[in-house]
XYZ file of C-alpha atoms in Angstrom:
315
model
C 39.056 -79.391 149.546
C 38.661 -79.926 145.566
C 36.956 -83.335 145.414
C 38.600 -84.821 142.471
C 35.932 -87.763 139.967
C 36.812 -91.264 139.200
C 36.981 -91.896 135.420
C 33.228 -92.314 134.490
C 31.704 -92.774 137.959
C 30.063 -90.778 140.496
C 32.512 -91.626 143.542
C 34.265 -88.007 144.201
C 37.436 -88.180 146.102
C 39.781 -85.854 148.288
C 43.347 -86.096 146.509
C 44.969 -88.147 149.013
C 44.577 -91.582 149.288
C 45.305 -93.204 152.421
C 47.404 -96.241 151.792
C 46.013 -99.512 154.173
C 49.258 -101.957 153.880
C 50.655 -100.614 157.202
C 47.391 -101.938 159.064
C 48.399 -104.915 160.989
C 51.714 -105.329 159.695
C 53.451 -102.259 161.184
C 50.785 -100.817 162.626
C 48.554 -102.429 165.580
C 44.602 -101.773 164.899
C 45.104 -98.934 168.330
C 47.182 -97.311 165.752
C 45.681 -98.018 162.824
C 42.385 -96.257 164.243
C 44.009 -93.335 165.124
C 45.330 -92.913 161.838
C 41.961 -93.593 160.900
C 40.533 -90.973 162.910
C 42.730 -88.056 162.358
C 42.617 -88.670 158.533
C 39.068 -88.330 158.043
C 38.569 -85.612 160.836
C 40.556 -83.394 157.865
C 38.076 -83.802 155.419
C 40.175 -86.744 153.803
C 37.869 -89.774 152.512
C 39.375 -92.198 150.268
C 40.918 -95.332 151.897
C 42.804 -97.816 150.135
C 43.445 -101.390 150.865
C 43.851 -104.788 149.631
C 42.557 -108.390 150.238
C 46.125 -110.013 150.506
C 47.316 -107.456 153.162
C 49.690 -107.912 154.941
C 49.570 -111.814 154.150
C 53.691 -111.552 154.762
C 53.380 -110.946 158.658
C 52.619 -114.988 159.067
C 52.412 -116.553 155.813
C 48.366 -116.888 155.531
C 45.535 -115.886 153.569
C 46.177 -112.037 154.057
C 43.010 -109.869 155.385
C 44.561 -108.639 158.470
C 44.036 -104.256 156.941
C 40.362 -104.983 156.095
C 39.908 -106.421 159.183
C 41.086 -103.468 160.674
C 39.323 -101.270 158.452
C 36.533 -103.006 158.566
C 36.237 -103.343 162.883
C 36.979 -99.153 161.999
C 34.270 -98.470 160.120
C 31.788 -100.307 162.690
C 33.180 -98.202 165.726
C 33.298 -94.568 163.664
C 30.020 -95.073 161.403
C 31.755 -93.474 158.842
C 30.852 -95.652 155.919
C 28.933 -93.631 154.343
C 31.406 -90.737 154.232
C 34.201 -93.013 152.729
C 35.018 -94.283 149.221
C 36.581 -97.903 149.864
C 39.142 -99.259 147.643
C 40.347 -102.941 147.784
C 41.647 -105.621 145.156
C 41.239 -108.615 144.241
C 44.043 -111.612 142.228
C 47.352 -110.975 144.325
C 49.300 -113.967 145.874
C 48.860 -114.974 149.585
C 50.517 -117.737 151.477
C 47.523 -119.817 150.307
C 46.837 -119.093 147.011
C 48.984 -118.019 143.701
C 47.893 -114.733 141.360
C 44.503 -115.390 140.748
C 41.600 -113.385 138.398
C 39.519 -116.399 137.816
C 35.858 -115.733 138.058
C 35.622 -118.548 140.434
C 38.455 -116.624 143.021
C 36.691 -113.491 142.433
C 33.394 -114.794 143.650
C 35.249 -115.874 147.016
C 36.980 -113.324 147.508
C 35.031 -110.254 147.349
C 32.130 -112.209 149.840
C 35.335 -112.506 152.247
C 36.357 -108.919 151.752
C 32.696 -108.001 152.400
C 32.723 -110.344 155.555
C 36.251 -108.701 156.847
C 35.263 -104.968 155.916
C 31.784 -105.143 157.611
C 29.835 -103.335 154.739
C 27.738 -104.115 152.010
C 29.635 -102.513 148.759
C 33.044 -102.190 147.774
C 33.197 -98.342 146.040
C 36.270 -99.287 143.852
C 37.453 -102.882 143.330
C 40.904 -103.240 141.457
C 42.875 -106.580 139.790
C 45.611 -105.929 141.615
C 47.505 -108.709 139.633
C 47.097 -110.686 136.581
C 47.380 -114.402 136.480
C 47.565 -113.493 132.858
C 45.990 -116.901 131.602
C 42.355 -115.835 133.012
C 40.567 -114.758 129.560
C 39.990 -111.198 130.337
C 36.458 -111.946 129.269
C 35.878 -114.149 132.400
C 37.197 -111.365 134.802
C 35.058 -108.959 133.410
C 32.416 -111.478 134.197
C 33.124 -111.839 137.083
C 32.749 -108.237 137.902
C 29.355 -107.879 136.070
C 28.163 -110.481 138.309
C 28.743 -108.362 141.549
C 28.239 -105.496 140.494
C 25.000 -106.906 139.414
C 24.610 -108.043 142.922
C 25.221 -104.760 144.459
C 28.472 -105.887 146.496
C 30.714 -103.708 143.703
C 29.951 -100.562 142.290
C 33.266 -99.618 140.061
C 36.568 -101.644 138.651
C 39.690 -100.545 138.356
C 43.412 -102.329 137.320
C 46.654 -102.132 138.872
C 49.451 -104.817 137.553
C 48.316 -105.063 134.559
C 50.335 -105.232 130.993
C 48.857 -102.624 128.243
C 48.274 -104.986 126.269
C 45.711 -107.322 128.690
C 44.431 -103.097 129.688
C 44.045 -102.889 125.657
C 42.176 -106.517 125.363
C 40.186 -105.677 128.576
C 38.847 -102.547 127.419
C 37.702 -104.413 124.129
C 36.311 -106.874 125.671
C 34.010 -104.359 127.935
C 33.233 -102.229 124.974
C 32.051 -105.381 122.412
C 30.190 -107.416 125.583
C 28.256 -104.817 127.259
C 30.794 -105.889 130.471
C 31.734 -103.296 133.134
C 34.886 -101.085 131.885
C 37.866 -100.106 134.659
C 37.444 -96.419 135.451
C 40.845 -95.714 137.594
C 44.557 -97.428 137.278
C 46.844 -97.881 139.844
C 50.040 -97.536 138.734
C 53.792 -97.891 140.415
C 54.558 -94.503 139.583
C 56.620 -91.598 141.677
C 59.707 -89.234 140.786
C 62.373 -92.078 141.133
C 59.903 -94.823 138.989
C 58.834 -92.408 135.987
C 60.151 -94.436 132.399
C 57.264 -97.662 132.491
C 54.191 -95.306 133.296
C 55.019 -92.549 131.552
C 55.675 -94.380 128.125
C 53.072 -97.043 128.579
C 50.198 -96.237 130.400
C 50.245 -92.673 130.879
C 48.835 -92.823 126.881
C 46.182 -95.710 127.881
C 44.677 -93.013 131.070
C 44.522 -90.536 128.010
C 42.949 -92.653 126.041
C 40.206 -94.725 128.368
C 40.018 -91.500 130.570
C 41.354 -93.407 133.402
C 41.762 -91.635 137.089
C 45.314 -92.595 138.170
C 46.250 -93.443 141.474
C 49.840 -93.937 142.169
C 51.005 -96.351 144.590
C 54.574 -96.404 146.221
C 54.137 -92.421 145.847
C 57.149 -91.733 147.927
C 59.467 -94.828 146.841
C 58.862 -96.599 149.874
C 60.288 -93.654 152.041
C 63.275 -93.004 149.870
C 61.732 -89.745 148.181
C 60.994 -88.515 152.195
C 64.858 -87.986 152.137
C 65.659 -90.004 155.608
C 67.803 -92.622 153.317
C 70.972 -90.554 152.084
C 73.530 -93.491 152.856
C 73.496 -97.295 153.562
C 74.002 -96.774 157.225
C 70.157 -95.047 157.132
C 68.692 -98.682 155.586
C 68.019 -99.795 159.214
C 65.874 -97.181 160.280
C 62.825 -98.966 158.876
C 61.575 -102.373 157.491
C 61.349 -101.214 154.526
C 65.356 -100.114 154.302
C 66.362 -102.652 151.810
C 63.805 -101.907 149.285
C 64.947 -98.250 148.644
C 68.530 -99.662 148.821
C 68.510 -99.535 145.213
C 67.457 -95.689 144.933
C 71.706 -95.196 146.580
C 73.007 -93.946 143.280
C 73.670 -90.765 141.500
C 70.390 -90.746 140.476
C 68.792 -90.961 143.418
C 70.946 -89.059 145.315
C 70.254 -86.025 141.996
C 66.477 -86.539 143.346
C 67.035 -85.768 147.054
C 68.901 -82.807 145.817
C 66.557 -80.730 143.605
C 63.930 -82.156 146.844
C 65.985 -80.646 149.406
C 66.184 -77.169 147.448
C 62.301 -76.969 146.658
C 61.023 -77.828 150.091
C 63.790 -75.371 151.525
C 62.267 -72.967 149.370
C 58.514 -73.939 150.439
C 59.505 -74.299 154.048
C 58.095 -77.559 153.941
C 59.050 -81.147 153.520
C 60.491 -83.599 150.914
C 57.602 -85.304 150.885
C 55.113 -83.017 150.315
C 57.008 -81.812 147.414
C 56.974 -85.179 146.201
C 53.116 -85.433 146.736
C 52.897 -82.470 145.403
C 54.953 -83.374 142.109
C 52.806 -86.178 140.909
C 49.416 -84.508 141.648
C 50.876 -82.020 139.502
C 51.120 -84.381 136.492
C 48.068 -85.465 133.967
C 45.491 -87.473 134.593
C 46.611 -88.224 139.013
C 43.854 -88.202 141.146
C 45.312 -88.647 144.342
C 48.785 -90.237 145.598
C 48.263 -93.084 147.972
C 50.750 -92.948 150.542
C 50.759 -94.517 153.948
C 50.978 -93.062 156.909
C 52.860 -94.597 160.308
C 52.502 -91.380 162.765
C 50.319 -87.832 162.748
C 53.531 -86.355 161.855
C 53.323 -88.439 158.423
C 50.220 -87.017 158.042
C 50.622 -83.699 158.572
C 53.226 -84.301 155.294
C 50.152 -85.734 153.149
C 47.425 -82.626 154.396
C 50.354 -80.285 153.017
C 50.488 -81.545 149.772
C 47.495 -80.378 148.080
C 48.215 -76.379 149.697
C 51.283 -76.601 147.724
C 51.390 -75.569 144.573
C 54.365 -76.090 142.629
C 55.862 -73.239 139.905
C 57.303 -73.834 136.728
C 61.045 -73.307 137.886
C 60.122 -76.410 140.663
C 58.595 -78.377 138.129
C 61.447 -78.100 135.662
C 64.140 -78.687 138.261
C 62.459 -82.145 139.254
C 61.583 -83.002 135.794
C 65.520 -82.662 135.180
C 66.338 -84.656 138.507
C 64.268 -87.319 137.564
C 64.143 -87.952 133.695
């Protein structure tokens, strides 16, 4: 399997990034272990989580996902085979969005403890409080990188202006620079990323790992009417896609998936992989069947006709 190099780092990842947001939320530890085993047994090596997952379960400080991944790493002995990404700064039941130095220095130690590891490979600014000077945030990262706790940093939900300011501060002050970007991007959510963030990915050589790659499950094709919304806990979040555009995208996905004898989800991920700068789409799985869908995506090469059809339906 062809690996992708992240930015200007020495990290190389397989082309699917397993999302850990379901661990400790819709999946218990036993089932999470099964998914992690099956994912890594196929040669995939990139796992994504965040310190805030899944605080909404009990309104607390989160950490359920990191704890399960840490227990799995200890049991499997696979830490050295894994590129491990987690995030800091997101809101939980006990604190608001916070990218201050004080918060980052405290949060990284908690994450390391839960993950049962001495280092995080890729550490994201998850959300930006937009009041902490970007220099302060980067100084915190500089400190934890020098301490060996983190290898490289990346950015997720940060405005283009603050992202530009961060790169300027890195350059001016010799501070670590972001190597990857994790934006909201999929066949139904294109405009924001393509107009504001793709140019920055190009300018700063960022590898892009889109989240909500399958639009909270809508792009799997299982939600086609309001009657389908009760099929999962995420049903409410896809209601907004039940419109002319959303159904038009599903129609195009049906056509392409039938042509290649595959699933709509596999086609959606393959479309993302065919876009510039995309490293590995992030997708979670709650069953072996979901995993198969992910495993097939890197093997599917969409032709010009497929890409044009999907482009037209999703523009």
